[in-house]
Amino acid sequence: MLSELPSEIIYQIATHLPTANALAHLSQTCHRLHDIVTAENSRIFRAFVRSRFPSIETPPFWKDAAQALTSRSRALDRKAIIGRFVVPPETATKIGSHEVIRQDNPTLGYRPAIDSYEIWNGQRWADRKEVLAWGAANQLVMRIKQTGAHSQEDWLVFNDLDHISSYDDICSLHLLSSGNQYSNDTSVEHLIFGRVRGDIAHLIISPNEATFEYKQKFIAHGLKLDKTDLSSDTDSTLAAHFENGSIAFYHTETDREEIEPFTWLIPEGSSRNNYSKLLSSSLVAVGTGNVENSLSISKITPNGVSAYRQIGIGSLDTDSSSLKSKVNIGAIEPLNKHNFAGSPGEVFLTAWDDHTIRLHDLRSPSPSEVSYKDATDLNPIYSLHAFGHERFLAGAGGEAVVKIFDLRMCNTYSYLDAQVPASQSQSTQTPTNTKANTNLRTNAKPRSKKGFSIFLSYPPPPPFPQQTPPPARTRRRGPYRGPIYTMSSPSPSSPTVYTGIVDGVVQLDFASTDDLTGPQKEWYEYNLDLGVNTGAGVLPRWNAEAFNLAGYERPDEDDFATTSKLRNQRAFADLGPGDVAETHTGWDCRWESLEEPGAWRRMDG
């Protein structure tokens, strides 16, 4: 009998169960198993979270953490996605100057630089503070949302300029979470932001008092700014990528009011340095535009920047002729940047001009380990976002496409398996995991399980802020067909990803319909608190109504016969009592079923 086994054996069995519900059902079997499962502050749930989601840090509410993480994983499996626009209300608190005079007449919308974070500030999983901010042209928009026992939502809009032009657009933004090294005062928000004209500053905003204060200025020496990046590890480094291709590096943990770069990375020869990304506080990856060293990784030290690894297009798994005309890298995303990684920053994704996303592991001699591609859509990739340790998202440069790729769908390589143990020296250059050592292979192909791409093509609301005067070239607000510029998730355990489109932000929540409307909906309503309207006649708690997405299941890269079929979502209000998830296919019930294929025949009479 299971109930008669020693508790340690039951403990080991329980950690291999697939879901949090399975653990809950085990605890309901008898009093003894219930006592074992709930012992020592739900010790089994803690082990479950750490074994099933090893790279995701959570607060010690282990039972709720297990439920939240398995819910998100299940939603990703079922393609259960909820799309909503994030729309600032007219009642948002205004901070600074808002009687501005426009000195130019822009014909294109702004590109929102987005950042977000969440922290737990109570005694339950539901007690969270989430902050979302983005640059809306010259203004900074911020939403502060408290969930749980004292739910509340506050909006503010900051601007300190009287005369503006497109050079005053905010092109970079980094929130510094409450209780960081700068201050323990959780009533104020710290952030670093930069404008195109080259102003980079550390700003403090007090939402309650509607005031602001500049704490520090990062000296840019008159250069116009393209983007900035802030490393996520403890010893934070700020990198500023300027329009001329040069990159300046700044220490952020200093009390100086004006901060000079401690070192620079200057393009050499014909290099353009068209894209860069901090992999950690000591590693930076740069797309140079050159054929020989298309991707250059450098070490950052107080004494300067030194070459660490170079990858040319000739060494990649592609016909090099397809890249020779323009060797651009559109996006880079670190994967093992969490505290469990033995060598943070040495595993990352890159998006290349041949429409291929590649996973690189600097501890391996191979130039790349796995490649991912959506052969259906050949737009360039503008943004990458690692979503947990299971998937990553890619934002296309057109057609409003967000592609979902599965990091686990590879027979020969797992970046998690290949991680160096934390106790091992970080100077080790190759993975020590036996499985990883024997299985590493260039251009490993994902398994046959198909990926999924979605269109954020719903007509967007009017842009915020309203342009005064309005742009000379006005267009009808039809379905969105533009790029996905940026992505941000509040935490590694969050079910939400915020995506930046032209003139706005779209919120994507990964949550299954049968979770939100089923027998345990009270748990999801209280602990996730997505504020989704799942029925008729009820207003959404947080901001706008959900809109219906469309998407397609991608055929395998080497499958030239299968045609991608478009699927469309239904509104929550259109679902009936008999609508449940397609158990045989695993699709969320909001996706309309595809018609059965029939015999082909002419339909023209």
Coordinates of C-alpha atoms in Angstrom, one line a residue:
M1 CA 0.0 0.0 0.0
L2 CA 1.2 3.5 -0.9
S3 CA 0.1 4.9 2.4
E4 CA 2.3 2.4 4.3
L5 CA 5.6 3.4 2.6
P6 CA 8.1 5.4 4.5
S7 CA 7.6 9.1 4.2
E8 CA 10.9 9.7 2.5
I9 CA 9.9 7.3 -0.4
I10 CA 6.6 9.0 -0.7
Y11 CA 8.5 12.3 -0.8
Q12 CA 10.6 11.1 -3.7
I13 CA 7.6 9.8 -5.6
A14 CA 5.7 13.0 -5.1
T15 CA 8.4 15.1 -6.6
H16 CA 8.0 13.3 -9.9
L17 CA 4.3 13.9 -10.2
P18 CA 3.5 16.0 -13.3
T19 CA 1.1 18.6 -11.8
A20 CA 0.3 20.4 -8.6
N21 CA -3.2 18.9 -8.8
A22 CA -1.7 15.4 -8.7
L23 CA 0.0 16.4 -5.4
A24 CA -3.2 17.8 -4.1
H25 CA -5.1 14.6 -5.0
L26 CA -2.3 12.5 -3.3
S27 CA -2.8 14.5 -0.1
Q28 CA -6.6 13.7 -0.2
T29 CA -6.0 10.0 -0.3
C30 CA -5.8 9.5 3.4
H31 CA -4.9 11.3 6.6
R32 CA -1.3 10.0 6.7
L33 CA -0.6 11.1 3.1
H34 CA -2.1 14.5 3.8
D35 CA 0.1 14.9 6.8
I36 CA 3.2 14.0 4.8
V37 CA 2.3 16.3 1.9
T38 CA 1.6 19.3 4.1
A39 CA 4.5 18.7 6.6
E40 CA 7.2 21.2 7.1
N41 CA 5.4 24.1 5.4
S42 CA 4.5 22.0 2.3
R43 CA 8.0 20.6 1.9
I44 CA 6.9 18.4 -1.0
F45 CA 5.5 21.3 -3.0
R46 CA 8.8 23.1 -2.5
A47 CA 10.7 20.1 -3.9
F48 CA 8.2 19.9 -6.7
V49 CA 8.7 23.5 -7.8
R50 CA 12.5 23.2 -7.6
S51 CA 12.6 20.0 -9.6
R52 CA 10.0 20.9 -12.2
F53 CA 10.9 24.6 -12.6
P54 CA 14.6 24.7 -11.6
S55 CA 15.4 28.1 -13.1
I56 CA 12.4 30.0 -11.7
E57 CA 12.8 31.8 -8.4
T58 CA 9.5 32.2 -6.4
P59 CA 8.6 33.4 -2.9
P60 CA 8.2 30.5 -0.4
F61 CA 4.4 30.1 -0.9
W62 CA 5.2 26.7 -2.3
K63 CA 1.7 25.2 -2.8
D64 CA 0.5 28.3 -4.7
A65 CA 3.7 28.6 -6.6
A66 CA 3.3 25.0 -7.8
Q67 CA -0.3 25.8 -8.9
A68 CA 0.7 29.0 -10.7
L69 CA 3.6 27.6 -12.5
T70 CA 1.9 24.4 -13.7
S71 CA -1.1 26.5 -14.7
R72 CA 1.1 28.6 -16.9
S73 CA 2.9 25.6 -18.4
R74 CA -0.5 23.9 -19.1
A75 CA -1.7 27.1 -20.8
L76 CA 1.3 27.2 -23.0
D77 CA 0.7 23.6 -24.0
R78 CA -2.9 24.4 -24.9
K79 CA -2.0 27.7 -26.7
A80 CA -4.3 29.4 -24.1
I81 CA -3.6 33.1 -24.6
I82 CA -5.6 36.2 -23.7
G83 CA -4.8 39.4 -25.6
R84 CA -5.7 42.9 -24.3
F85 CA -4.5 46.4 -24.9
V86 CA -3.1 48.3 -22.0
V87 CA -4.8 51.7 -22.2
P88 CA -4.0 54.6 -19.7
P89 CA -7.1 56.2 -18.4
E90 CA -7.8 59.9 -18.7
T91 CA -7.7 60.2 -14.9
A92 CA -4.0 59.2 -14.7
T93 CA -2.0 61.4 -12.4
K94 CA 0.2 63.8 -14.3
I95 CA 3.6 64.6 -12.9
G96 CA 5.8 67.4 -14.3
S97 CA 5.0 69.6 -17.3
H98 CA 2.2 68.7 -19.7
E99 CA 1.6 72.0 -21.5
V100 CA 4.1 71.1 -24.3
I101 CA 4.8 72.6 -27.7
R102 CA 5.6 70.2 -30.5
Q103 CA 8.5 71.4 -32.7
D104 CA 8.1 68.8 -35.5
N105 CA 5.3 66.8 -37.2
P106 CA 6.0 63.1 -36.9
T107 CA 4.5 60.8 -39.5
L108 CA 5.3 57.6 -37.7
G109 CA 4.2 56.4 -34.3
Y110 CA 6.4 55.9 -31.3
R111 CA 8.2 52.6 -30.4
P112 CA 7.5 51.9 -26.7
A113 CA 10.4 50.9 -24.5
I114 CA 8.9 48.7 -21.9
D115 CA 9.9 47.3 -18.5
S116 CA 8.0 45.7 -15.6
Y117 CA 8.5 44.0 -12.3
E118 CA 6.5 42.4 -9.5
I119 CA 7.3 41.8 -5.9
W120 CA 5.5 39.9 -3.2
N121 CA 4.6 42.2 -0.2
G122 CA 2.2 40.2 1.9
Q123 CA 1.6 36.8 3.4
R124 CA 0.1 35.1 0.4
W125 CA 0.9 34.5 -3.3
A126 CA -1.9 36.9 -4.2
D127 CA -0.3 39.8 -2.3
R128 CA 1.8 41.3 -5.1
K129 CA 2.8 44.7 -6.3
E130 CA 3.3 44.9 -10.1
V131 CA 4.7 47.9 -11.9
L132 CA 4.6 48.4 -15.6
A133 CA 6.2 51.4 -17.4
W134 CA 6.8 52.4 -21.0
G135 CA 8.0 55.3 -23.0
A136 CA 5.1 56.8 -25.0
A137 CA 6.9 59.3 -27.2
N138 CA 8.3 62.0 -24.9
Q139 CA 6.2 60.8 -21.9
L140 CA 6.7 58.1 -19.4
V141 CA 3.5 56.0 -18.6
M142 CA 3.4 54.0 -15.4
R143 CA 0.8 51.6 -13.9
I144 CA 1.2 50.4 -10.3
K145 CA -1.1 47.5 -9.5
Q146 CA -1.6 45.9 -6.1
T147 CA -3.4 42.6 -5.9
G148 CA -4.6 40.5 -3.0
A149 CA -6.3 41.7 0.1
H150 CA -5.8 45.4 -0.7
S151 CA -6.2 45.4 -4.5
Q152 CA -5.7 48.8 -6.1
E153 CA -4.6 50.3 -9.5
D154 CA -2.8 53.7 -10.0
W155 CA -1.7 55.3 -13.2
L156 CA 0.7 58.2 -13.7
V157 CA 2.2 60.0 -16.7
F158 CA 5.5 61.8 -16.4
N159 CA 7.0 64.5 -18.6
D160 CA 9.4 67.3 -17.8
L161 CA 9.8 69.0 -21.2
D162 CA 8.0 72.1 -22.5
H163 CA 9.2 71.9 -26.1
I164 CA 9.5 68.5 -27.7
S165 CA 10.4 66.8 -30.9
S166 CA 11.1 63.2 -32.0
Y167 CA 14.6 63.5 -30.5
D168 CA 12.9 63.7 -27.1
D169 CA 11.3 60.3 -27.5
I170 CA 12.1 57.8 -24.7
C171 CA 14.0 55.0 -26.4
S172 CA 15.1 53.0 -23.3
L173 CA 13.7 52.3 -19.9
H174 CA 14.7 50.1 -16.9
L175 CA 12.7 49.9 -13.7
L176 CA 14.7 49.3 -10.5
S177 CA 12.4 47.3 -8.2
S178 CA 11.3 48.6 -4.9
G179 CA 13.7 47.9 -2.0
N180 CA 16.7 47.8 -4.3
Q181 CA 20.2 49.0 -3.5
Y182 CA 19.2 52.6 -4.0
S183 CA 16.4 52.8 -1.5
N184 CA 14.3 50.7 0.9
D185 CA 11.4 53.2 0.5
T186 CA 8.7 51.2 -1.4
S187 CA 6.6 54.3 -1.8
V188 CA 8.8 55.7 -4.6
E189 CA 9.9 54.2 -7.9
H190 CA 13.4 54.3 -9.2
L191 CA 14.1 54.0 -13.0
I192 CA 16.8 54.7 -15.5
F193 CA 15.6 56.0 -18.9
G194 CA 17.2 57.5 -22.0
R195 CA 16.0 59.9 -24.7
V196 CA 17.1 59.8 -28.4
R197 CA 19.0 63.0 -28.0
G198 CA 21.3 61.3 -25.6
D199 CA 20.0 62.2 -22.1
I200 CA 20.3 59.2 -19.8
A201 CA 19.2 59.6 -16.2
H202 CA 18.3 57.9 -13.0
L203 CA 14.9 59.2 -12.0
I204 CA 12.9 58.9 -8.7
I205 CA 9.1 59.3 -8.9
S206 CA 6.8 59.5 -5.9
P207 CA 3.4 58.4 -7.1
N208 CA 1.6 59.4 -3.8
E209 CA 3.0 63.0 -3.8
A210 CA 3.1 63.3 -7.6
T211 CA 6.7 64.6 -7.6
F212 CA 9.9 63.6 -9.2
E213 CA 13.7 64.0 -8.6
Y214 CA 16.7 63.4 -10.8
K215 CA 19.2 61.4 -8.8
Q216 CA 22.0 60.8 -11.4
K217 CA 23.0 61.6 -14.9
F218 CA 25.0 59.3 -17.2
I219 CA 27.3 61.3 -19.4
A220 CA 26.9 60.6 -23.1
H221 CA 29.2 63.3 -24.5
G222 CA 26.7 64.6 -27.0
L223 CA 26.1 61.3 -28.8
K224 CA 22.6 60.4 -29.9
L225 CA 21.2 57.2 -28.2
D226 CA 19.9 54.1 -29.9
K227 CA 19.2 51.9 -26.8
T228 CA 20.5 51.1 -23.3
D229 CA 20.7 47.8 -21.5
L230 CA 21.0 47.0 -17.8
S231 CA 22.4 43.7 -16.6
S232 CA 20.1 41.7 -14.3
D233 CA 22.8 40.3 -11.9
T234 CA 23.8 41.7 -8.6
D235 CA 26.6 43.9 -9.8
S236 CA 24.5 45.9 -12.3
T237 CA 26.2 47.4 -15.4
L238 CA 24.5 49.9 -17.7
A239 CA 25.4 49.8 -21.4
A240 CA 24.5 52.6 -23.7
H241 CA 24.5 51.8 -27.5
F242 CA 24.8 55.1 -29.5
E243 CA 23.8 55.7 -33.1
N244 CA 27.4 55.8 -34.3
G245 CA 27.9 52.2 -33.1
S246 CA 30.0 52.9 -30.0
I247 CA 29.0 51.4 -26.7
A248 CA 29.6 53.0 -23.3
F249 CA 29.6 51.1 -20.0
Y250 CA 28.6 52.6 -16.7
H251 CA 28.7 51.5 -13.0
T252 CA 25.3 52.0 -11.5
E253 CA 26.2 51.3 -7.8
T254 CA 27.7 54.7 -7.1
D255 CA 26.6 57.8 -5.3
R256 CA 28.0 60.2 -7.9
E257 CA 25.5 62.6 -9.4
E258 CA 27.3 62.5 -12.8
I259 CA 28.6 59.2 -14.0
E260 CA 31.2 58.8 -16.7
P261 CA 31.7 55.6 -18.6
F262 CA 34.3 53.3 -17.1
T263 CA 35.1 51.8 -20.5
W264 CA 34.0 52.0 -24.1
L265 CA 33.6 49.5 -27.0
I266 CA 34.4 51.3 -30.3
P267 CA 33.6 49.8 -33.7
E268 CA 36.7 48.9 -35.7
G269 CA 37.1 49.3 -39.4
S270 CA 33.9 48.6 -41.3
S271 CA 32.1 47.2 -38.2
R272 CA 28.8 48.9 -37.5
N273 CA 27.9 47.4 -34.2
N274 CA 24.2 47.3 -35.3
Y275 CA 23.0 45.5 -32.2
S276 CA 24.3 44.8 -28.7
K277 CA 23.1 43.0 -25.5
L278 CA 24.5 42.6 -22.1
L279 CA 24.6 38.9 -21.3
S280 CA 25.8 39.6 -17.8
S281 CA 27.6 42.4 -16.0
S282 CA 30.9 41.0 -17.4
L283 CA 29.9 39.8 -20.9
V284 CA 28.5 41.7 -23.9
A285 CA 27.4 40.3 -27.3
V286 CA 27.6 42.6 -30.3
G287 CA 26.3 42.1 -33.9
T288 CA 29.1 43.7 -35.9
G289 CA 27.8 43.5 -39.4
N290 CA 31.0 41.8 -40.5
V291 CA 31.2 38.4 -42.2
E292 CA 34.2 37.1 -40.3
N293 CA 33.1 38.1 -36.8
S294 CA 29.4 38.6 -37.2
L295 CA 28.7 37.9 -33.6
S296 CA 31.4 39.2 -31.2
I297 CA 31.4 38.4 -27.5
S298 CA 33.6 40.5 -25.2
K299 CA 34.5 40.5 -21.5
I300 CA 34.0 43.7 -19.6
T301 CA 36.5 44.6 -17.0
P302 CA 37.3 47.9 -15.1
N303 CA 40.4 48.2 -17.3
G304 CA 38.6 47.8 -20.6
V305 CA 36.8 45.4 -23.0
S306 CA 38.6 42.3 -24.4
A307 CA 37.6 39.8 -27.0
Y308 CA 36.3 36.5 -25.7
R309 CA 34.6 34.7 -28.5
Q310 CA 33.8 35.4 -32.2
I311 CA 31.3 33.6 -34.5
G312 CA 31.3 34.2 -38.2
I313 CA 28.5 33.3 -40.6
G314 CA 30.7 30.8 -42.4
S315 CA 30.7 28.5 -39.3
L316 CA 26.9 28.5 -39.0
D317 CA 24.4 25.9 -40.2
T318 CA 23.3 27.9 -43.3
D319 CA 24.2 28.9 -46.8
S320 CA 26.5 31.8 -46.1
S321 CA 25.5 33.4 -49.4
S322 CA 22.1 34.2 -47.9
L323 CA 23.7 36.4 -45.3
K324 CA 26.6 38.0 -47.1
S325 CA 24.7 41.0 -48.3
K326 CA 23.7 42.0 -44.8
V327 CA 24.9 40.3 -41.7
N328 CA 22.5 41.8 -39.2
I329 CA 21.5 40.4 -35.8
G330 CA 18.1 41.7 -34.8
A331 CA 17.8 40.5 -31.2
I332 CA 19.8 38.7 -28.5
E333 CA 18.3 37.2 -25.3
P334 CA 20.3 35.6 -22.4
L335 CA 18.9 32.3 -21.1
N336 CA 20.9 31.3 -18.0
K337 CA 20.8 34.6 -16.2
H338 CA 19.1 33.3 -13.1
N339 CA 20.8 32.7 -9.7
F340 CA 21.0 28.9 -10.3
A341 CA 23.3 29.3 -13.3
G342 CA 26.9 28.5 -12.7
S343 CA 28.1 30.8 -15.5
P344 CA 25.4 33.5 -16.1
G345 CA 25.3 34.9 -19.6
E346 CA 27.1 32.1 -21.5
V347 CA 23.9 30.7 -23.0
F348 CA 21.8 32.9 -25.2
L349 CA 19.6 33.2 -28.3
T350 CA 20.3 35.3 -31.3
A351 CA 18.0 36.3 -34.3
W352 CA 19.8 36.4 -37.6
D353 CA 19.0 37.7 -41.1
D354 CA 18.3 34.3 -42.5
H355 CA 15.1 34.2 -40.4
T356 CA 16.7 31.7 -38.0
I357 CA 17.0 32.0 -34.2
R358 CA 20.1 30.2 -32.8
L359 CA 21.0 29.1 -29.4
H360 CA 24.6 29.5 -28.4
D361 CA 26.5 28.0 -25.5
L362 CA 29.9 29.6 -25.0
R363 CA 31.1 26.6 -23.0
S364 CA 30.8 24.5 -26.1
P365 CA 33.2 24.6 -29.1
S366 CA 30.2 24.6 -31.5
P367 CA 29.2 28.0 -32.9
S368 CA 25.5 27.2 -32.2
E369 CA 23.6 24.3 -30.6
V370 CA 20.0 24.5 -31.8
S371 CA 18.2 26.5 -34.5
Y372 CA 14.6 27.6 -34.6
K373 CA 12.7 28.9 -37.6
D374 CA 9.2 29.8 -38.7
A375 CA 9.3 29.0 -42.5
T376 CA 5.8 30.4 -42.8
D377 CA 6.7 34.0 -41.9
L378 CA 9.9 35.5 -43.2
N379 CA 9.8 38.8 -41.4
P380 CA 13.0 39.7 -39.5
I381 CA 12.9 39.2 -35.7
Y382 CA 12.9 42.5 -33.7
S383 CA 12.6 41.1 -30.2
L384 CA 13.2 37.9 -28.2
H385 CA 12.0 37.0 -24.7
A386 CA 12.7 33.9 -22.6
F387 CA 9.5 32.9 -20.9
G388 CA 10.4 30.6 -18.0
H389 CA 12.8 27.8 -18.9
E390 CA 10.4 26.1 -21.2
R391 CA 9.7 28.5 -24.0
F392 CA 10.8 31.7 -25.6
L393 CA 8.8 34.3 -27.7
A394 CA 10.0 36.1 -30.8
G395 CA 8.5 39.3 -32.1
A396 CA 8.5 39.7 -35.8
G397 CA 9.3 42.9 -37.7
G398 CA 5.9 42.9 -39.5
E399 CA 2.4 41.4 -39.7
A400 CA 2.0 41.7 -35.9
V401 CA 3.4 38.2 -35.4
V402 CA 4.5 36.7 -32.1
K403 CA 6.1 33.3 -32.4
I404 CA 6.2 30.8 -29.6
F405 CA 9.1 28.3 -29.5
D406 CA 9.6 25.4 -27.2
L407 CA 13.1 25.2 -25.7
R408 CA 12.5 21.6 -24.6
M409 CA 11.7 20.2 -28.1
C410 CA 15.3 19.1 -28.9
N411 CA 16.5 15.5 -28.8
T412 CA 20.1 16.3 -28.4
Y413 CA 20.6 19.4 -26.3
S414 CA 19.2 21.0 -23.2
Y415 CA 20.8 24.2 -21.9
L416 CA 19.5 23.3 -18.4
D417 CA 21.2 19.9 -18.5
A418 CA 24.4 21.6 -19.7
Q419 CA 24.7 24.0 -16.9
V420 CA 27.8 24.1 -14.8
P421 CA 27.1 23.3 -11.1
A422 CA 27.3 26.4 -9.0
S423 CA 30.1 24.9 -6.9
Q424 CA 32.3 24.5 -9.9
S425 CA 34.7 27.2 -11.0
Q426 CA 33.2 29.7 -13.4
S427 CA 36.3 29.5 -15.6
T428 CA 35.2 26.1 -16.9
Q429 CA 34.5 26.5 -20.6
T430 CA 32.6 23.2 -21.4
P431 CA 29.5 21.6 -19.8
T432 CA 30.3 18.9 -17.3
N433 CA 26.9 17.1 -17.5
T434 CA 27.6 13.7 -19.1
K435 CA 24.4 13.8 -21.1
A436 CA 25.2 17.2 -22.5
N437 CA 28.8 16.3 -23.3
T438 CA 27.8 13.3 -25.3
N439 CA 24.8 14.9 -27.0
L440 CA 26.0 18.4 -28.0
R441 CA 25.6 18.9 -31.7
T442 CA 25.4 21.8 -34.0
N443 CA 22.1 22.5 -35.6
A444 CA 20.0 20.2 -33.5
K445 CA 16.5 20.1 -34.8
P446 CA 13.4 20.3 -32.6
R447 CA 11.2 17.3 -32.3
S448 CA 8.2 17.0 -34.5
K449 CA 5.8 18.8 -32.1
K450 CA 4.7 21.9 -33.9
G451 CA 5.2 25.4 -32.8
F452 CA 2.6 28.2 -32.8
S453 CA 2.5 31.8 -34.0
I454 CA -0.1 34.4 -33.2
F455 CA -1.2 37.6 -34.8
L456 CA -1.8 40.7 -32.6
S457 CA -3.8 42.2 -35.5
Y458 CA -6.8 43.5 -33.7
P459 CA -7.5 47.2 -34.4
P460 CA -5.6 49.1 -31.7
P461 CA -7.2 52.0 -29.7
P462 CA -6.2 55.6 -30.4
P463 CA -2.5 56.3 -29.6
F464 CA -1.4 57.6 -26.2
P465 CA -0.4 60.4 -25.8
Q466 CA -2.5 62.2 -28.4
Q467 CA -0.2 64.2 -30.7
T468 CA -0.7 67.9 -30.7
P469 CA -0.9 68.8 -33.5
P470 CA -1.9 65.5 -34.9
P471 CA 0.5 63.8 -37.5
A472 CA 0.2 65.1 -41.0
R473 CA -0.3 61.6 -42.3
T474 CA -3.4 60.1 -40.7
R475 CA -4.6 56.6 -41.4
R476 CA -7.8 54.7 -40.7
R477 CA -7.4 52.6 -37.5
G478 CA -7.6 49.2 -39.2
P479 CA -6.1 45.9 -38.0
Y480 CA -2.5 46.2 -36.8
R481 CA 0.1 45.0 -39.2
G482 CA 3.3 46.4 -37.8
P483 CA 6.3 45.1 -35.8
I484 CA 6.6 43.7 -32.3
Y485 CA 9.3 45.9 -30.9
T486 CA 9.8 44.9 -27.3
M487 CA 8.7 42.4 -24.7
S488 CA 8.7 42.4 -20.9
S489 CA 7.4 40.0 -18.2
P490 CA 7.1 41.2 -14.5
S491 CA 8.9 38.1 -13.1
P492 CA 10.0 34.6 -14.2
S493 CA 6.9 33.1 -12.7
S494 CA 4.4 35.6 -14.1
P495 CA 1.8 34.4 -16.7
T496 CA 2.0 37.8 -18.4
V497 CA 4.1 39.2 -21.2
Y498 CA 3.8 42.9 -22.3
T499 CA 4.5 43.5 -26.0
G500 CA 5.3 46.9 -27.5
I501 CA 3.7 47.7 -30.8
V502 CA 3.5 51.0 -32.7
D503 CA 1.9 53.6 -30.4
G504 CA 0.9 51.1 -27.7
V505 CA 1.2 48.0 -25.5
V506 CA -0.5 44.7 -25.7
Q507 CA -0.8 42.4 -22.7
L508 CA -0.6 38.7 -23.3
D509 CA -1.8 36.4 -20.4
F510 CA -1.1 32.7 -20.6
A511 CA -4.0 31.1 -18.7
S512 CA -6.4 28.3 -19.7
T513 CA -10.1 29.0 -20.1
D514 CA -11.1 26.0 -18.1
D515 CA -8.9 27.1 -15.2
L516 CA -10.4 30.6 -15.2
T517 CA -14.0 29.3 -15.5
G518 CA -13.8 25.9 -14.0
P519 CA -14.3 24.4 -10.4
Q520 CA -11.2 26.2 -9.1
K521 CA -11.8 29.6 -10.7
E522 CA -11.9 31.2 -7.2
W523 CA -8.2 30.3 -6.7
Y524 CA -7.3 31.7 -10.1
E525 CA -9.3 34.9 -9.6
Y526 CA -7.8 35.6 -6.3
N527 CA -4.2 34.4 -6.8
L528 CA -3.5 35.3 -10.4
D529 CA -6.0 38.2 -10.5
L530 CA -5.8 38.7 -14.2
G531 CA -9.0 40.7 -14.1
V532 CA -10.3 39.0 -17.2
N533 CA -14.0 39.3 -18.1
T534 CA -15.0 35.7 -18.7
G535 CA -18.8 36.3 -19.0
A536 CA -21.3 38.7 -20.4
G537 CA -22.2 41.9 -18.7
V538 CA -19.2 42.1 -16.4
L539 CA -16.5 44.8 -16.7
P540 CA -12.8 43.7 -16.6
R541 CA -11.1 44.5 -13.4
W542 CA -7.9 45.6 -14.9
N543 CA -8.1 47.9 -18.0
A544 CA -9.4 46.8 -21.4
E545 CA -11.5 43.9 -22.7
A546 CA -9.9 40.8 -24.1
F547 CA -9.9 40.7 -27.9
N548 CA -9.9 37.6 -30.2
L549 CA -6.5 36.5 -31.4
A550 CA -5.7 34.5 -34.6
G551 CA -2.8 32.1 -35.1
Y552 CA -1.4 29.2 -36.9
E553 CA 0.4 26.0 -36.0
R554 CA 3.8 26.0 -37.8
P555 CA 4.7 23.0 -39.9
D556 CA 8.1 21.4 -39.4
E557 CA 11.0 23.3 -41.0
D558 CA 11.6 20.5 -43.5
D559 CA 7.8 19.9 -44.2
F560 CA 7.1 21.5 -47.6
A561 CA 3.7 19.8 -48.2
T562 CA 1.7 20.9 -45.1
T563 CA -0.2 24.2 -45.3
S564 CA -0.6 26.2 -42.2
K565 CA -4.2 26.6 -41.2
L566 CA -5.4 29.8 -39.5
R567 CA -7.2 29.4 -36.2
N568 CA -9.4 32.1 -34.6
Q569 CA -10.4 32.6 -31.0
R570 CA -14.0 33.1 -29.7
A571 CA -14.9 35.6 -27.1
F572 CA -15.5 34.4 -23.5
A573 CA -19.1 35.4 -23.8
D574 CA -19.6 33.1 -26.8
L575 CA -18.6 30.0 -24.9
G576 CA -21.3 27.6 -23.7
P577 CA -21.5 25.1 -20.9
G578 CA -20.5 22.3 -23.3
D579 CA -17.4 24.1 -24.6
V580 CA -14.3 22.4 -23.1
A581 CA -10.7 22.0 -24.2
E582 CA -10.1 19.7 -27.2
T583 CA -8.8 16.8 -25.2
H584 CA -7.6 14.9 -28.2
T585 CA -5.6 17.9 -29.6
G586 CA -4.9 19.8 -26.5
W587 CA -6.2 23.2 -27.7
D588 CA -7.8 25.7 -25.4
C589 CA -11.6 25.9 -25.9
R590 CA -11.5 29.5 -27.1
W591 CA -9.9 28.4 -30.3
E592 CA -12.4 27.5 -33.0
S593 CA -12.2 23.9 -34.2
L594 CA -10.9 23.4 -37.7
E595 CA -13.2 21.9 -40.3
E596 CA -12.5 18.3 -41.3
P597 CA -10.6 18.1 -44.6
G598 CA -12.9 17.1 -47.4
A599 CA -12.5 16.1 -51.0
W600 CA -11.3 18.9 -53.3
R601 CA -13.7 20.1 -55.9
R602 CA -14.2 23.2 -58.0
M603 CA -16.5 25.8 -56.6
D604 CA -16.9 28.1 -59.6
G605 CA -20.0 26.5 -61.0

